């Protein structure tokens, strides 16, 4: 038995591969294009491990996907591969449509075609897990109930619109072709290997470098945060017990404003690595121009996965944030290794200064 993971060199995908192989000996075929966000160093612990088979491939290449699926005959495909940064989707949506929509479509088609050569038993136990986001549901007012699986999709950014389109395709492939797809809609993840342009790692690394901690607009936007290893555990449960055609919300029960997140980072760093220049890293907090169309609040009602599949988040936000900061302090070379020109150009364009 084998599973196929796409995007397994990215933030969540690499955590998933490591977590998977810590729980089972079932091999993983890992397909990743290695864009700016993919990093094989995330998987260095698996060097020489025969259970991990890496292939540098683009999920938009349908004939390669068919070939890989026909050759390896995975019992499941878990699709993490995506362009994932909202701000980049605003600056240039094209890649998001290609990978997130066309890529998901090609992958579904490859599985559908490959399944013609497989037995009915294989097909009935097979799962295609589409890893998606709570952002497909749009934005909540401060007092609105949290997103449930029954909420309609109201995506507001090119990123969330592209993920919503892929979720619709996954649903359609179950209803039309009987391909057993399951979709998960998860809140904001944080933890080790998070690419340093996202809010939490950006602020940890900027604080350590004495650079501004940029908060968009008034910093009062609310996100629900989930420790990445809790997400990996949820995906394992969905893979084993999720019902084809269903969608499952996954969340951390941790609604926090961006300002509070950044203040907590400063306070933990003040304790673990005191700022030599002043009393607190909070002095670096800087309010900058807001993101266009910035969603105000996300919140997840995860009662379905909790009651039906028995998963619930284990790591409290404050504990997970401390673990994450400790990881970044212990792995400064991982961050400094991300020195591609594309990353430096992005930081310059987005914030108008050097890194
Ligand atoms: P990431 O940007 O860190 O990683 C994406 C990975 O996909 C990278 O390794 C990249 O090289 C690879 N990739 C990109 N285009 C590809 C292509 N065409 N073919 C093959 N590989 C390709 O993203 P992430 O934060 O790890 O997110 C993983 C998935 O989880 C995404 O689908 C995202 O929408 C979803 N998600 C993310 C979050 C979050 O907070 N990060 C929350 C909910 C859902
Ligand atoms: P991000 O990590 O980009 O995730 P997402 O947009 O998918 O939620 O951003 C998290 C929140 O932090 C979001 O409300 C935007 C905000 N943010 C800032 O205020 N400043 C920043 O420099 C970044 C990158 C994000």
PDB file of C-alpha atoms in Angstrom, residues 58-215:
ATOM      1  CA  UNK A  58       3.901  19.685 -11.848  1.00  0.00           C
ATOM      2  CA  UNK A  59       0.334  18.559 -11.054  1.00  0.00           C
ATOM      3  CA  UNK A  60      -0.778  20.469 -14.158  1.00  0.00           C
ATOM      4  CA  UNK A  61       1.021  17.845 -16.275  1.00  0.00           C
ATOM      5  CA  UNK A  62      -1.865  15.406 -16.700  1.00  0.00           C
ATOM      6  CA  UNK A  63       0.037  12.709 -18.583  1.00  0.00           C
ATOM      7  CA  UNK A  64       2.802  12.596 -15.909  1.00  0.00           C
ATOM      8  CA  UNK A  65       0.154  12.419 -13.179  1.00  0.00           C
ATOM      9  CA  UNK A  66      -1.543   9.528 -14.994  1.00  0.00           C
ATOM     10  CA  UNK A  67       1.773   7.757 -15.415  1.00  0.00           C
ATOM     11  CA  UNK A  68       2.672   8.181 -11.721  1.00  0.00           C
ATOM     12  CA  UNK A  69      -0.733   6.995 -10.508  1.00  0.00           C
ATOM     13  CA  UNK A  70      -0.788   4.025 -12.897  1.00  0.00           C
ATOM     14  CA  UNK A  71       2.739   3.038 -11.833  1.00  0.00           C
ATOM     15  CA  UNK A  72       2.436   3.455  -8.058  1.00  0.00           C
ATOM     16  CA  UNK A  73      -1.260   2.573  -7.665  1.00  0.00           C
ATOM     17  CA  UNK A  74      -1.693   4.639  -4.490  1.00  0.00           C
ATOM     18  CA  UNK A  75      -4.626   3.817  -2.241  1.00  0.00           C
ATOM     19  CA  UNK A  76      -5.097   7.570  -1.704  1.00  0.00           C
ATOM     20  CA  UNK A  77      -4.113  10.945  -3.143  1.00  0.00           C
ATOM     21  CA  UNK A  78      -3.831  13.877  -0.727  1.00  0.00           C
ATOM     22  CA  UNK A  79      -3.707  17.110  -2.680  1.00  0.00           C
ATOM     23  CA  UNK A  80      -1.787  19.851  -0.857  1.00  0.00           C
ATOM     24  CA  UNK A  81      -0.170  21.324  -3.986  1.00  0.00           C
ATOM     25  CA  UNK A  82      -1.257  24.912  -4.394  1.00  0.00           C
ATOM     26  CA  UNK A  83      -0.247  28.503  -4.624  1.00  0.00           C
ATOM     27  CA  UNK A  84      -1.175  29.526  -1.088  1.00  0.00           C
ATOM     28  CA  UNK A  85      -0.308  33.150  -0.341  1.00  0.00           C
ATOM     29  CA  UNK A  86      -3.280  35.561  -0.542  1.00  0.00           C
ATOM     30  CA  UNK A  87      -1.089  38.629  -1.110  1.00  0.00           C
ATOM     31  CA  UNK A  88       0.684  36.946  -4.023  1.00  0.00           C
ATOM     32  CA  UNK A  89      -2.720  36.034  -5.497  1.00  0.00           C
ATOM     33  CA  UNK A  90      -3.667  39.719  -5.428  1.00  0.00           C
ATOM     34  CA  UNK A  91      -0.390  40.729  -7.088  1.00  0.00           C
ATOM     35  CA  UNK A  92      -0.642  37.984  -9.766  1.00  0.00           C
ATOM     36  CA  UNK A  93      -3.611  35.570  -9.891  1.00  0.00           C
ATOM     37  CA  UNK A  94      -2.608  33.576 -13.010  1.00  0.00           C
ATOM     38  CA  UNK A  95      -0.475  30.936 -11.251  1.00  0.00           C
ATOM     39  CA  UNK A  96      -3.279  30.413  -8.725  1.00  0.00           C
ATOM     40  CA  UNK A  97      -5.760  29.524 -11.441  1.00  0.00           C
ATOM     41  CA  UNK A  98      -3.228  27.229 -13.105  1.00  0.00           C
ATOM     42  CA  UNK A  99      -2.133  25.204 -10.095  1.00  0.00           C
ATOM     43  CA  UNK A 100      -5.140  25.440  -7.794  1.00  0.00           C
ATOM     44  CA  UNK A 101      -7.881  24.960 -10.422  1.00  0.00           C
ATOM     45  CA  UNK A 102      -6.312  23.406 -13.538  1.00  0.00           C
ATOM     46  CA  UNK A 103      -3.838  21.343 -11.481  1.00  0.00           C
ATOM     47  CA  UNK A 104      -6.575  19.910  -9.270  1.00  0.00           C
ATOM     48  CA  UNK A 105      -8.641  19.142 -12.374  1.00  0.00           C
ATOM     49  CA  UNK A 106      -5.711  17.336 -14.050  1.00  0.00           C
ATOM     50  CA  UNK A 107      -5.095  15.305 -10.914  1.00  0.00           C
ATOM     51  CA  UNK A 108      -8.748  14.288 -10.665  1.00  0.00           C
ATOM     52  CA  UNK A 109      -8.758  13.378 -14.357  1.00  0.00           C
ATOM     53  CA  UNK A 110      -5.573  11.332 -13.961  1.00  0.00           C
ATOM     54  CA  UNK A 111      -7.123   9.360 -11.105  1.00  0.00           C
ATOM     55  CA  UNK A 112     -10.347   8.878 -13.076  1.00  0.00           C
ATOM     56  CA  UNK A 113      -8.462   7.597 -16.101  1.00  0.00           C
ATOM     57  CA  UNK A 114      -6.110   5.385 -14.079  1.00  0.00           C
ATOM     58  CA  UNK A 115      -9.051   3.901 -12.190  1.00  0.00           C
ATOM     59  CA  UNK A 116     -10.320   2.318 -15.440  1.00  0.00           C
ATOM     60  CA  UNK A 117      -7.440  -0.122 -15.124  1.00  0.00           C
ATOM     61  CA  UNK A 118      -8.038  -0.841 -11.446  1.00  0.00           C
ATOM     62  CA  UNK A 119     -10.486  -3.174  -9.779  1.00  0.00           C
ATOM     63  CA  UNK A 120     -13.810  -2.127  -8.213  1.00  0.00           C
ATOM     64  CA  UNK A 121     -12.386  -3.036  -4.804  1.00  0.00           C
ATOM     65  CA  UNK A 122      -9.500  -0.603  -5.324  1.00  0.00           C
ATOM     66  CA  UNK A 123     -11.944   2.115  -6.372  1.00  0.00           C
ATOM     67  CA  UNK A 124     -14.245   1.664  -3.406  1.00  0.00           C
ATOM     68  CA  UNK A 125     -11.460   1.927  -0.840  1.00  0.00           C
ATOM     69  CA  UNK A 126      -9.584   4.684  -2.721  1.00  0.00           C
ATOM     70  CA  UNK A 127      -9.730   8.279  -1.374  1.00  0.00           C
ATOM     71  CA  UNK A 128      -8.871  11.625  -2.958  1.00  0.00           C
ATOM     72  CA  UNK A 129      -8.467  14.161  -0.162  1.00  0.00           C
ATOM     73  CA  UNK A 130      -8.689  17.771  -1.337  1.00  0.00           C
ATOM     74  CA  UNK A 131      -6.924  19.914   1.281  1.00  0.00           C
ATOM     75  CA  UNK A 132      -8.678  23.265   1.320  1.00  0.00           C
ATOM     76  CA  UNK A 133      -9.197  26.388   3.354  1.00  0.00           C
ATOM     77  CA  UNK A 134     -11.869  28.134   5.434  1.00  0.00           C
ATOM     78  CA  UNK A 135     -11.279  31.182   3.207  1.00  0.00           C
ATOM     79  CA  UNK A 136     -13.704  29.729   0.612  1.00  0.00           C
ATOM     80  CA  UNK A 137     -16.551  30.814   2.931  1.00  0.00           C
ATOM     81  CA  UNK A 138     -15.629  34.512   2.775  1.00  0.00           C
ATOM     82  CA  UNK A 139     -15.654  36.903   5.714  1.00  0.00           C
ATOM     83  CA  UNK A 140     -17.684  36.976   8.958  1.00  0.00           C
ATOM     84  CA  UNK A 141     -19.015  39.939  10.930  1.00  0.00           C
ATOM     85  CA  UNK A 142     -17.814  40.046  14.568  1.00  0.00           C
ATOM     86  CA  UNK A 143     -20.952  38.410  15.994  1.00  0.00           C
ATOM     87  CA  UNK A 144     -21.805  35.972  13.172  1.00  0.00           C
ATOM     88  CA  UNK A 145     -21.724  32.241  13.956  1.00  0.00           C
ATOM     89  CA  UNK A 146     -18.584  30.367  12.877  1.00  0.00           C
ATOM     90  CA  UNK A 147     -18.442  28.784   9.398  1.00  0.00           C
ATOM     91  CA  UNK A 148     -20.149  25.409   9.214  1.00  0.00           C
ATOM     92  CA  UNK A 149     -20.004  23.010   6.262  1.00  0.00           C
ATOM     93  CA  UNK A 150     -23.463  24.321   5.263  1.00  0.00           C
ATOM     94  CA  UNK A 151     -22.219  27.885   4.686  1.00  0.00           C
ATOM     95  CA  UNK A 152     -22.281  28.950   1.054  1.00  0.00           C
ATOM     96  CA  UNK A 153     -18.989  29.713  -0.651  1.00  0.00           C
ATOM     97  CA  UNK A 154     -18.293  33.457  -0.883  1.00  0.00           C
ATOM     98  CA  UNK A 155     -14.562  33.682  -1.687  1.00  0.00           C
ATOM     99  CA  UNK A 156     -13.123  37.200  -1.782  1.00  0.00           C
ATOM    100  CA  UNK A 157      -9.538  36.815  -3.035  1.00  0.00           C
ATOM    101  CA  UNK A 158      -8.169  35.165  -6.180  1.00  0.00           C
ATOM    102  CA  UNK A 159      -6.588  32.595  -3.835  1.00  0.00           C
ATOM    103  CA  UNK A 160      -9.831  31.659  -2.076  1.00  0.00           C
ATOM    104  CA  UNK A 161     -11.778  31.746  -5.368  1.00  0.00           C
ATOM    105  CA  UNK A 162      -9.306  29.303  -6.922  1.00  0.00           C
ATOM    106  CA  UNK A 163      -9.544  26.977  -3.903  1.00  0.00           C
ATOM    107  CA  UNK A 164     -13.354  27.172  -4.005  1.00  0.00           C
ATOM    108  CA  UNK A 165     -13.308  26.184  -7.690  1.00  0.00           C
ATOM    109  CA  UNK A 166     -11.142  23.153  -6.914  1.00  0.00           C
ATOM    110  CA  UNK A 167     -13.444  22.145  -4.042  1.00  0.00           C
ATOM    111  CA  UNK A 168     -16.390  22.245  -6.442  1.00  0.00           C
ATOM    112  CA  UNK A 169     -14.496  20.013  -8.884  1.00  0.00           C
ATOM    113  CA  UNK A 170     -13.702  17.477  -6.154  1.00  0.00           C
ATOM    114  CA  UNK A 171     -17.385  17.391  -5.196  1.00  0.00           C
ATOM    115  CA  UNK A 172     -18.467  17.033  -8.847  1.00  0.00           C
ATOM    116  CA  UNK A 173     -16.100  14.096  -9.455  1.00  0.00           C
ATOM    117  CA  UNK A 174     -17.791  12.178  -6.646  1.00  0.00           C
ATOM    118  CA  UNK A 175     -21.320  12.979  -7.759  1.00  0.00           C
ATOM    119  CA  UNK A 176     -20.690  12.499 -11.478  1.00  0.00           C
ATOM    120  CA  UNK A 177     -18.061   9.759 -11.690  1.00  0.00           C
ATOM    121  CA  UNK A 178     -18.235   8.143  -8.255  1.00  0.00           C
ATOM    122  CA  UNK A 179     -14.593   9.058  -7.595  1.00  0.00           C
ATOM    123  CA  UNK A 180     -14.373   8.958  -3.773  1.00  0.00           C
ATOM    124  CA  UNK A 181     -13.318  12.514  -2.916  1.00  0.00           C
ATOM    125  CA  UNK A 182     -13.354  14.101   0.543  1.00  0.00           C
ATOM    126  CA  UNK A 183     -12.658  17.806   1.107  1.00  0.00           C
ATOM    127  CA  UNK A 184     -11.301  19.496   4.224  1.00  0.00           C
ATOM    128  CA  UNK A 185     -11.641  23.215   4.933  1.00  0.00           C
ATOM    129  CA  UNK A 186      -9.108  24.248   7.524  1.00  0.00           C
ATOM    130  CA  UNK A 187      -8.297  27.496   9.297  1.00  0.00           C
ATOM    131  CA  UNK A 188      -4.877  29.256   9.381  1.00  0.00           C
ATOM    132  CA  UNK A 189      -2.037  26.865  10.220  1.00  0.00           C
ATOM    133  CA  UNK A 190       1.171  27.756  12.009  1.00  0.00           C
ATOM    134  CA  UNK A 191       4.227  25.763  13.128  1.00  0.00           C
ATOM    135  CA  UNK A 192       7.639  24.551  11.918  1.00  0.00           C
ATOM    136  CA  UNK A 193       8.617  25.028   8.242  1.00  0.00           C
ATOM    137  CA  UNK A 194       6.121  27.876   7.716  1.00  0.00           C
ATOM    138  CA  UNK A 195       7.417  29.957   4.811  1.00  0.00           C
ATOM    139  CA  UNK A 196       8.791  33.225   6.218  1.00  0.00           C
ATOM    140  CA  UNK A 197       6.514  35.557   4.262  1.00  0.00           C
ATOM    141  CA  UNK A 198       3.381  34.505   6.217  1.00  0.00           C
ATOM    142  CA  UNK A 199       2.377  36.579   9.252  1.00  0.00           C
ATOM    143  CA  UNK A 200       3.723  34.472  12.155  1.00  0.00           C
ATOM    144  CA  UNK A 201       7.160  33.496  10.772  1.00  0.00           C
ATOM    145  CA  UNK A 202       7.543  36.947   9.180  1.00  0.00           C
ATOM    146  CA  UNK A 203       7.096  38.623  12.554  1.00  0.00           C
ATOM    147  CA  UNK A 204       9.367  36.168  14.400  1.00  0.00           C
ATOM    148  CA  UNK A 205      12.151  36.685  11.888  1.00  0.00           C
ATOM    149  CA  UNK A 206      11.682  40.442  11.545  1.00  0.00           C
ATOM    150  CA  UNK A 207      11.724  40.864  15.331  1.00  0.00           C
ATOM    151  CA  UNK A 208      14.997  38.939  15.580  1.00  0.00           C
ATOM    152  CA  UNK A 209      16.446  41.149  12.837  1.00  0.00           C
ATOM    153  CA  UNK A 210      15.141  44.368  14.463  1.00  0.00           C
ATOM    154  CA  UNK A 211      12.848  45.047  11.469  1.00  0.00           C
ATOM    155  CA  UNK A 212       9.261  46.427  11.554  1.00  0.00           C
ATOM    156  CA  UNK A 213       6.417  43.988  12.312  1.00  0.00           C
ATOM    157  CA  UNK A 214       3.894  45.028   9.617  1.00  0.00           C
ATOM    158  CA  UNK A 215       0.207  44.867  10.530  1.00  0.00           C
TER     159      UNK A 215
END
